[in-house]
CSV table of C-alpha atoms in Angstrom, one decimal:
chain,number,residue,atom,x,y,z
A,240,MET,CA,-0.1,-0.2,0.2
A,241,LYS,CA,2.7,2.4,1.0
A,242,SER,CA,4.9,2.0,-2.0
A,243,LYS,CA,1.6,2.0,-4.5
A,244,ILE,CA,0.6,5.4,-3.2
A,245,VAL,CA,4.0,6.8,-3.3
A,246,TYR,CA,4.9,5.9,-6.7
A,247,LEU,CA,1.3,6.8,-8.3
A,248,SER,CA,1.5,10.1,-6.7
A,249,CYS,CA,5.2,11.1,-7.8
A,250,PHE,CA,4.0,10.0,-11.3
A,251,ILE,CA,1.1,12.0,-11.4
A,252,LEU,CA,2.7,15.1,-9.9
A,253,MET,CA,5.7,14.6,-12.4
A,254,SER,CA,3.3,14.7,-15.0
A,255,LEU,CA,1.6,17.9,-13.7
A,256,THR,CA,4.9,19.5,-13.5
A,257,SER,CA,5.7,19.1,-17.2
A,258,PHE,CA,2.7,21.0,-18.0
A,259,SER,CA,3.9,23.7,-15.7
A,260,GLN,CA,4.1,26.6,-18.3
A,261,SER,CA,0.3,26.1,-18.6
A,262,ILE,CA,-0.4,27.6,-15.3
A,263,SER,CA,-3.6,29.7,-15.8
A,264,SER,CA,-5.5,30.6,-19.1
A,265,SER,CA,-7.7,33.2,-17.3
A,266,PRO,CA,-9.0,36.4,-19.1
A,267,TYR,CA,-8.3,38.6,-15.7
A,268,SER,CA,-4.6,37.6,-16.1
A,269,LEU,CA,-4.6,40.4,-18.7
A,270,TYR,CA,-4.0,42.7,-15.3
A,271,GLY,CA,-0.8,43.5,-14.0
A,272,VAL,CA,1.6,40.7,-13.4
A,273,GLY,CA,-1.4,38.2,-14.2
A,274,SER,CA,-3.7,36.2,-11.7
A,275,LEU,CA,-2.3,35.7,-8.6
A,276,TYR,CA,-2.0,32.0,-7.9
A,277,ASP,CA,-2.8,30.3,-4.7
A,278,SER,CA,0.0,27.6,-3.9
A,279,ASP,CA,-1.4,25.9,-0.7
A,280,PHE,CA,0.6,23.2,0.9
A,281,GLY,CA,-0.2,19.8,2.5
A,282,VAL,CA,-4.0,19.6,3.4
A,283,ILE,CA,-4.9,23.6,3.0
A,284,PRO,CA,-6.7,23.2,-0.1
A,285,SER,CA,-9.1,20.9,1.7
A,286,ILE,CA,-9.9,23.4,4.3
A,287,GLY,CA,-10.7,26.3,2.1
A,288,SER,CA,-7.1,27.6,1.9
A,289,SER,CA,-7.5,28.4,5.3
A,290,GLY,CA,-5.0,27.3,8.4
A,291,MET,CA,-3.0,30.4,9.3
A,292,ALA,CA,-2.9,29.2,13.0
A,293,LEU,CA,-2.1,25.5,12.2
A,294,PRO,CA,1.6,24.6,13.1
A,295,SER,CA,4.1,22.6,11.0
A,296,SER,CA,3.9,19.4,12.9
A,297,THR,CA,2.4,17.2,10.4
A,298,PHE,CA,2.9,19.2,7.1
A,299,ILE,CA,4.6,22.3,6.0
A,300,ASN,CA,2.3,25.0,6.4
A,301,ASN,CA,3.1,27.7,4.0
A,302,LEU,CA,0.6,30.7,5.4
A,303,ASN,CA,2.6,31.4,8.5
A,304,PRO,CA,6.3,31.1,8.9
A,305,ALA,CA,5.8,31.1,12.7
A,306,SER,CA,4.5,27.6,12.1
A,307,LEU,CA,7.9,26.4,11.7
A,308,GLY,CA,8.9,26.9,15.5
A,309,PHE,CA,6.7,23.5,16.0
A,310,ILE,CA,8.4,21.2,13.5
A,311,PRO,CA,9.3,18.2,15.6
A,312,GLN,CA,12.8,17.1,16.2
A,313,ASN,CA,14.6,14.9,13.7
A,314,HIS,CA,11.7,15.4,11.3
A,315,PHE,CA,12.6,16.1,7.8
A,316,MET,CA,9.4,17.3,5.4
A,317,PHE,CA,9.1,17.5,1.9
A,318,ASP,CA,6.2,18.5,0.1
A,319,ILE,CA,5.3,18.7,-3.7
A,320,GLY,CA,2.0,19.5,-5.3
A,321,GLY,CA,0.1,19.9,-8.6
A,322,LYS,CA,-3.5,20.9,-9.7
A,323,ALA,CA,-5.6,19.8,-12.6
A,324,ILE,CA,-8.2,22.7,-13.4
A,325,VAL,CA,-11.4,22.4,-15.9
A,326,THR,CA,-12.5,25.8,-16.5
A,327,THR,CA,-15.8,27.2,-18.3
A,328,TYR,CA,-15.9,31.0,-19.3
A,329,GLN,CA,-19.4,32.4,-19.9
A,330,SER,CA,-19.8,35.8,-21.5
A,331,SER,CA,-23.3,37.3,-22.3
A,332,SER,CA,-23.0,35.7,-25.7
A,333,LYS,CA,-21.0,32.5,-25.7
A,334,SER,CA,-19.4,30.1,-23.4
A,335,GLU,CA,-16.0,28.2,-23.7
A,336,SER,CA,-14.3,25.3,-21.5
A,337,ARG,CA,-10.3,24.8,-21.1
A,338,ASN,CA,-8.4,22.5,-19.4
A,339,ASN,CA,-5.0,23.0,-17.6
A,340,PHE,CA,-2.5,21.2,-15.5
A,341,GLN,CA,-0.6,23.2,-13.1
A,342,PHE,CA,2.5,22.5,-10.8
A,343,SER,CA,1.8,24.1,-7.5
A,344,HIS,CA,4.9,23.9,-5.3
A,345,LEU,CA,8.1,22.4,-4.1
A,346,ALA,CA,9.4,22.7,-0.6
A,347,LEU,CA,11.5,21.3,2.2
A,348,ALA,CA,11.4,22.0,5.8
A,349,PHE,CA,13.6,20.7,9.0
A,350,PRO,CA,14.4,21.8,12.4
A,351,VAL,CA,17.4,24.0,13.4
A,352,SER,CA,17.0,23.8,16.9
A,353,LYS,CA,14.9,22.0,19.7
A,354,ASN,CA,12.6,25.3,19.2
A,355,SER,CA,13.3,26.3,15.5
A,356,GLY,CA,12.5,25.6,12.1
A,357,PHE,CA,13.6,26.5,8.6
A,358,SER,CA,12.0,26.1,5.1
A,359,ILE,CA,12.7,26.6,1.4
A,360,ALA,CA,9.9,26.7,-1.2
A,361,LEU,CA,9.6,27.5,-5.0
A,362,LYS,CA,6.2,28.4,-6.2
A,363,PRO,CA,4.3,30.5,-8.8
A,364,TYR,CA,3.0,33.8,-7.7
A,365,SER,CA,0.9,34.9,-10.8
A,366,SER,CA,0.2,33.6,-14.4
A,367,ALA,CA,-0.5,35.7,-17.2
A,368,ALA,CA,-1.7,33.2,-19.6
A,369,PHE,CA,-4.7,34.6,-21.5
A,370,ARG,CA,-6.1,35.3,-25.2
A,371,ILE,CA,-8.8,37.5,-26.1
A,372,SER,CA,-10.1,38.0,-29.9
A,373,ASN,CA,-11.8,40.8,-31.2
A,374,LEU,CA,-13.1,42.5,-27.8
A,375,LYS,CA,-15.5,45.6,-28.3
A,376,LEU,CA,-14.5,48.4,-26.2
A,377,PRO,CA,-15.6,51.9,-25.8
A,378,ILE,CA,-13.2,54.9,-26.9
A,379,THR,CA,-13.1,57.3,-23.9
A,380,ASN,CA,-15.3,60.4,-24.4
A,381,SER,CA,-16.3,59.3,-27.3
A,382,GLN,CA,-19.5,57.6,-28.8
A,383,ASP,CA,-17.1,55.1,-31.1
A,384,TYR,CA,-15.5,51.8,-30.4
A,385,TYR,CA,-12.3,49.8,-31.0
A,386,TYR,CA,-11.6,46.2,-31.0
A,387,LEU,CA,-8.9,44.5,-29.1
A,388,THR,CA,-6.9,41.3,-29.7
A,389,ALA,CA,-4.7,40.2,-27.1
A,390,ALA,CA,-2.6,37.0,-26.2
A,391,GLY,CA,-0.3,36.8,-23.2
A,392,SER,CA,2.0,34.1,-21.3
A,393,GLY,CA,4.5,34.3,-18.5
A,394,GLY,CA,4.3,35.4,-14.9
A,395,LEU,CA,6.3,35.4,-11.9
A,396,ASN,CA,7.7,32.9,-9.5
A,397,ASN,CA,8.3,32.9,-5.8
A,398,PHE,CA,11.6,31.6,-4.0
A,399,ASP,CA,10.7,31.7,-0.3
A,400,LEU,CA,13.3,31.4,3.0
A,401,SER,CA,11.4,31.1,6.0
A,402,TYR,CA,12.4,30.9,9.6
A,403,GLY,CA,10.1,30.4,12.8
A,404,TYR,CA,11.2,30.3,16.6
A,405,LYS,CA,9.4,29.1,19.5
A,406,PHE,CA,9.8,31.2,22.9
A,407,GLY,CA,8.3,28.7,25.5
A,408,LYS,CA,5.5,26.3,24.6
A,409,LYS,CA,3.0,28.9,23.3
A,410,LEU,CA,4.5,31.5,21.3
A,411,SER,CA,6.0,31.3,17.9
A,412,LEU,CA,7.5,34.1,15.9
A,413,GLY,CA,8.3,34.0,12.2
A,414,ALA,CA,9.8,35.5,9.0
A,415,THR,CA,9.8,35.1,5.2
A,416,ALA,CA,12.1,36.5,2.7
A,417,SER,CA,10.7,36.2,-0.7
A,418,VAL,CA,12.5,36.5,-4.3
A,419,LEU,CA,10.1,37.4,-6.9
A,420,PHE,CA,11.4,36.9,-10.5
A,421,GLY,CA,9.9,36.3,-13.9
A,422,ASN,CA,8.8,37.7,-17.0
A,423,THR,CA,5.5,38.3,-19.0
A,424,SER,CA,4.9,38.5,-22.7
A,425,ASP,CA,1.9,40.4,-24.1
A,426,ASP,CA,0.8,41.1,-27.6
A,427,ARG,CA,-2.0,43.3,-28.2
A,428,SER,CA,-3.8,44.7,-31.5
A,429,PHE,CA,-6.0,47.5,-31.7
A,430,LEU,CA,-8.3,47.8,-34.6
A,431,ILE,CA,-9.8,51.6,-34.9
A,432,MET,CA,-11.8,52.5,-38.0
A,433,ASN,CA,-9.4,51.0,-40.7
A,434,THR,CA,-6.2,51.1,-38.7
A,435,ILE,CA,-4.4,48.4,-37.0
A,436,THR,CA,-1.9,49.2,-34.5
A,437,SER,CA,0.1,46.1,-32.7
A,438,ILE,CA,2.3,46.2,-29.7
A,439,GLN,CA,4.4,43.4,-29.0
A,440,LYS,CA,6.0,43.6,-25.2
A,441,LYS,CA,8.2,41.5,-22.9
A,442,THR,CA,8.5,42.7,-19.1
A,443,ASN,CA,11.1,41.4,-16.7
A,444,TYR,CA,10.5,41.7,-13.2
A,445,SER,CA,12.5,41.2,-10.0
A,446,GLY,CA,12.1,42.0,-6.3
A,447,PHE,CA,12.3,41.3,-2.6
A,448,ARG,CA,9.4,41.0,-0.1
A,449,ALA,CA,9.0,40.0,3.3
A,450,THR,CA,6.3,38.4,5.5
A,451,LEU,CA,6.3,38.5,9.3
A,452,GLY,CA,4.0,35.9,11.1
A,453,ALA,CA,3.3,35.0,14.9
A,454,GLN,CA,1.0,32.0,16.5
A,455,TYR,CA,-0.1,31.8,20.1
A,456,LYS,CA,-1.3,28.8,21.8
A,457,ILE,CA,-3.9,29.7,24.2
A,458,ASP,CA,-4.5,26.2,25.4
A,459,SER,CA,-3.7,22.6,23.8
A,460,THR,CA,-7.0,23.0,21.6
A,461,PHE,CA,-7.1,26.8,20.6
A,462,THR,CA,-4.4,28.7,18.5
A,463,ILE,CA,-4.7,32.1,17.4
A,464,ALA,CA,-2.1,33.8,14.6
A,465,THR,CA,-1.5,36.8,12.7
A,466,THR,CA,0.7,37.6,9.7
A,467,PHE,CA,2.1,41.0,7.9
A,468,LYS,CA,3.2,40.6,4.4
A,469,LEU,CA,4.9,43.9,3.9
A,470,PRO,CA,4.3,46.0,0.9
A,471,THR,CA,7.1,46.4,-2.1
A,472,GLN,CA,7.9,47.5,-5.2
A,473,ILE,CA,9.0,45.0,-8.0
A,474,GLY,CA,11.2,46.5,-10.4
A,475,ALA,CA,10.2,46.3,-14.3
A,476,SER,CA,11.7,46.7,-17.5
A,477,LYS,CA,10.5,46.0,-20.9
A,478,VAL,CA,11.4,45.3,-24.8
A,479,GLN,CA,9.1,46.6,-27.2
A,480,THR,CA,8.1,46.5,-30.8
A,481,VAL,CA,5.2,49.0,-32.2
A,482,GLN,CA,3.6,48.7,-35.8
A,483,SER,CA,0.7,50.3,-37.3
A,484,VAL,CA,-1.3,48.9,-40.7
A,485,ALA,CA,-3.1,51.4,-42.6
A,486,ASP,CA,-4.1,50.8,-46.0
A,487,ASP,CA,-1.5,47.9,-46.2
A,488,VAL,CA,1.0,50.1,-45.5
A,489,VAL,CA,3.2,48.6,-42.5
A,490,THR,CA,4.8,51.5,-40.4
A,491,THR,CA,7.4,50.5,-37.5
A,492,VAL,CA,7.2,53.1,-35.0
A,493,GLU,CA,9.6,51.1,-32.4
A,494,SER,CA,11.9,48.1,-32.8
A,495,ASN,CA,12.9,45.9,-30.0
A,496,VAL,CA,13.4,49.0,-27.8
A,497,LYS,CA,14.6,48.4,-24.4
A,498,SER,CA,13.5,50.8,-21.7
A,499,ASP,CA,12.0,50.9,-18.2
A,500,THR,CA,8.5,50.9,-17.5
A,501,ASP,CA,5.8,51.2,-14.4
A,502,ASP,CA,7.1,49.0,-11.7
A,503,TYR,CA,4.5,46.5,-10.0
A,504,TYR,CA,3.6,47.4,-6.3
A,505,MET,CA,2.4,44.8,-3.9
A,506,PRO,CA,0.2,45.9,-0.9
A,507,LEU,CA,0.3,45.8,2.6
A,508,GLU,CA,-1.3,42.4,3.7
A,509,MET,CA,-2.6,41.8,7.1
A,510,GLY,CA,-4.2,38.6,8.4
A,511,VAL,CA,-5.7,36.9,11.5
A,512,GLY,CA,-6.5,33.2,12.0
A,513,ILE,CA,-7.9,30.9,14.7
A,514,SER,CA,-7.7,27.0,15.1
A,515,LYS,CA,-9.9,25.2,17.4
A,516,ARG,CA,-10.1,21.7,18.2
A,517,PHE,CA,-13.1,20.0,19.5
A,518,LYS,CA,-13.5,16.5,21.1
A,519,ASN,CA,-9.8,15.6,19.8
A,520,ASN,CA,-11.1,14.6,16.4
A,521,VAL,CA,-12.7,17.7,15.0
A,522,ASN,CA,-10.5,21.1,14.0
A,523,MET,CA,-11.8,24.4,13.0
A,524,THR,CA,-9.5,27.0,11.1
A,525,LEU,CA,-11.0,30.6,10.4
A,526,ASP,CA,-8.8,33.2,8.7
A,527,TYR,CA,-9.5,36.9,7.7
A,528,GLU,CA,-7.0,38.8,5.5
A,529,LYS,CA,-7.0,42.4,4.3
A,530,SER,CA,-4.9,43.7,1.4
A,531,LEU,CA,-4.5,47.3,0.8
A,532,TRP,CA,-4.4,47.3,-2.7
A,533,ASN,CA,-5.6,51.0,-3.0
A,534,ASN,CA,-2.2,52.4,-1.4
A,535,THR,CA,-0.3,51.1,-4.2
A,536,SER,CA,-1.8,53.8,-6.3
A,537,GLN,CA,-1.6,51.6,-9.6
A,538,SER,CA,-4.3,51.1,-12.3
A,539,GLU,CA,-4.6,49.4,-15.4
A,540,LEU,CA,-6.3,50.8,-19.0
A,541,TYR,CA,-9.3,48.6,-18.3
A,542,GLY,CA,-9.4,48.4,-14.5
A,543,ASP,CA,-8.3,49.6,-11.2
A,544,PHE,CA,-6.8,47.6,-8.1
A,545,VAL,CA,-8.8,48.1,-4.9
A,546,ASN,CA,-8.6,46.7,-1.7
A,547,GLN,CA,-9.5,42.9,-0.9
A,548,ASP,CA,-11.2,41.3,1.9
A,549,ARG,CA,-10.6,37.6,2.0
A,550,PHE,CA,-12.6,35.0,4.4
A,551,ALA,CA,-11.7,31.3,4.9
A,552,LEU,CA,-13.4,28.4,6.9
A,553,GLY,CA,-12.2,24.9,7.0
A,554,PHE,CA,-12.9,21.8,9.1
A,555,THR,CA,-11.3,18.4,9.4
A,556,TYR,CA,-12.1,15.0,11.0
A,557,SER,CA,-10.7,11.8,11.8
A,558,THR,CA,-12.3,8.9,13.6
A,559,LYS,CA,-8.9,7.7,15.2
A,560,LYS,CA,-10.9,4.7,16.9
A,561,ASN,CA,-8.6,2.2,15.9
A,562,ILE,CA,-4.9,3.1,14.6
A,563,ARG,CA,-4.2,-0.4,13.2
A,564,LYS,CA,-7.3,0.3,10.9
A,565,TYR,CA,-6.0,2.2,7.5
A,566,TRP,CA,-9.2,4.2,7.2
A,567,ASP,CA,-9.5,5.1,11.1
A,568,ARG,CA,-6.4,7.0,10.3
A,569,VAL,CA,-7.6,8.9,7.1
A,570,GLN,CA,-8.5,12.5,7.7
A,571,TYR,CA,-11.3,14.1,5.9
A,572,ALA,CA,-11.7,17.8,5.4
A,573,ALA,CA,-14.1,20.5,4.1
A,574,GLY,CA,-14.1,24.0,3.7
A,575,ALA,CA,-15.3,27.4,2.0
A,576,ASN,CA,-13.5,30.7,1.0
A,577,PHE,CA,-14.8,34.0,-0.4
A,578,ASP,CA,-12.9,37.0,-1.6
A,579,THR,CA,-14.1,40.6,-2.7
A,580,GLY,CA,-11.3,40.6,-5.4
A,581,TYR,CA,-8.5,43.1,-6.1
A,582,LEU,CA,-9.7,44.0,-9.6
A,583,GLU,CA,-12.6,46.5,-10.0
A,584,VAL,CA,-13.7,46.5,-13.9
A,585,ASP,CA,-16.0,49.2,-15.1
A,586,GLY,CA,-16.7,49.8,-11.3
A,587,LYS,CA,-17.6,46.2,-10.8
A,588,ARG,CA,-15.8,43.7,-8.6
A,589,VAL,CA,-14.3,40.9,-9.8
A,590,ASN,CA,-14.8,38.4,-6.6
A,591,ASN,CA,-14.1,34.7,-6.0
A,592,ALA,CA,-16.0,32.1,-4.2
A,593,ALA,CA,-15.3,28.5,-3.6
A,594,VAL,CA,-16.0,25.2,-1.8
A,595,SER,CA,-13.7,22.1,-1.2
A,596,PHE,CA,-13.7,18.7,0.2
A,597,GLY,CA,-10.6,16.3,0.6
A,598,LEU,CA,-8.8,13.4,1.9
A,599,SER,CA,-5.3,13.2,3.8
A,600,LEU,CA,-4.3,9.5,3.0
A,601,PRO,CA,-1.6,8.3,5.3
A,602,ILE,CA,1.4,6.2,3.9
A,603,GLU,CA,1.8,3.3,6.2
A,604,ASN,CA,4.6,2.8,8.6
A,605,THR,CA,5.5,6.6,7.9
A,606,TYR,CA,4.2,9.9,8.9
A,607,SER,CA,3.5,11.0,5.5
A,608,ALA,CA,0.4,11.3,3.7
A,609,LEU,CA,-1.0,12.0,0.2
A,610,ASN,CA,-3.4,14.9,0.6
A,611,ILE,CA,-6.4,14.8,-2.4
A,612,SER,CA,-8.8,17.7,-2.6
A,613,TYR,CA,-11.8,18.8,-5.0
A,614,SER,CA,-12.8,22.8,-5.3
A,615,TYR,CA,-15.5,24.2,-7.1
A,616,GLY,CA,-15.7,28.1,-7.4
A,617,GLN,CA,-16.9,31.0,-9.5
A,618,ARG,CA,-15.1,34.2,-10.4
A,619,GLY,CA,-16.5,37.3,-12.0
A,620,ARG,CA,-20.1,37.8,-13.4
A,621,ILE,CA,-22.0,37.6,-16.7
A,622,SER,CA,-22.8,41.2,-16.8
A,623,ASP,CA,-21.4,44.6,-18.0
A,624,ASN,CA,-19.0,43.0,-20.3
A,625,LEU,CA,-17.4,40.9,-17.7
A,626,ILE,CA,-16.6,37.2,-17.8
A,627,LYS,CA,-17.7,34.5,-15.3
A,628,GLU,CA,-15.4,31.6,-14.6
A,629,ASN,CA,-16.8,28.5,-13.2
A,630,TYR,CA,-13.9,26.1,-12.2
A,631,HIS,CA,-13.4,22.5,-10.8
A,632,LYS,CA,-10.0,21.6,-9.5
A,633,ILE,CA,-8.5,18.7,-8.2
A,634,SER,CA,-5.3,19.4,-6.0
A,635,LEU,CA,-2.6,16.8,-5.1
A,636,ASN,CA,-0.3,17.4,-2.5
A,637,LEU,CA,2.4,14.6,-1.2
A,638,SER,CA,3.6,15.6,2.1
A,639,LEU,CA,6.7,13.2,2.7
A,640,ASP,CA,7.9,13.4,6.4
A,641,GLY,CA,10.9,11.7,7.6
A,642,ILE,CA,12.8,11.0,11.0
A,643,TRP,CA,16.7,11.5,10.6
A,644,PHE,CA,19.6,10.8,13.0
A,645,VAL,CA,17.7,8.5,14.9
A,646,LYS,CA,18.8,4.8,15.4
A,647,ARG,CA,16.3,2.2,14.9
A,648,LYS,CA,15.5,0.2,17.9
A,649,ILE,CA,13.3,-2.6,16.3
A,650,ASP,CA,13.7,-4.0,13.1
């Protein structure tokens, strides 16, 4: 059983990783550096992407670096994940379905001392894969319209170094240093009257961001937590080619011209969360996060960045009647989340809501587990020229936990 689960999960995850360049095809990835990506570790996708107050005692908790203070001694953790997503895009006139296979994350963590732990993680931050054909848009301060055709690819990657330290038995503090890097390609054509203007642009990004976190155990069943993701500026530079076509005459305005462009600003994000255990077999997690996008003072041609509120709720349940029985050691999970969105298009919020269910399947004779979850969600709406996304997502996270530097006493 153990070897079959490990081999099967590794095969699926490696298959998903081979498709890692096709992370997203959302039309909303047209904005900024693309759609922000939820790279959740372990059981977190099953509990509505909540869990800020959970310790890293059985898996690597990427939501709060303070959780690393609770890594057990001599335990070396490894987590790899992937996702399969089926999305239907609906507008007022038509609908379209697309499939995507996505790499989620690669992470490892280990204790540094009795009261501290360290982790390294690589994950996507955003994805800018989109394709739009002949979108009719109004010309500002005019009764006329123009048509937009656009295609994009790329996105930003996130390389994290995290450290958590536990003070006594109750309080743990942590910090994450994130290096963000990557590029986006954006090709757009504008048809105005009988003139087509095309812009081909490749933008490179690089920058640094810090996250601070804390967890405090009120008692053995109740933990509270908080995180602060500090605002930062991601430097950008571009290479651009601009051409126009009128009456079959091609005019090159720019050709592979290098220049600076507007930097990308990440907001201050503040979060609070709780974890409460009931009767030793039911655990509830509840998170709230506020992202102050208004303070970044950045906007897009087709929309604006606005403050975002995010709520997440999750439950896990395990019977633990007989630990010798496999299915009594399986953990069941469910969750839901809602966020108001950080984009506003024509005065309308692009919000998101989702529900999730999952299983944590233990790998026998180890502390490891295969976490499988299913999520259904909706993003946007069918009105005011917006697009509604309905998505079905299957997440697969392999959380390996090995004990190092301990001599075996029984064969």
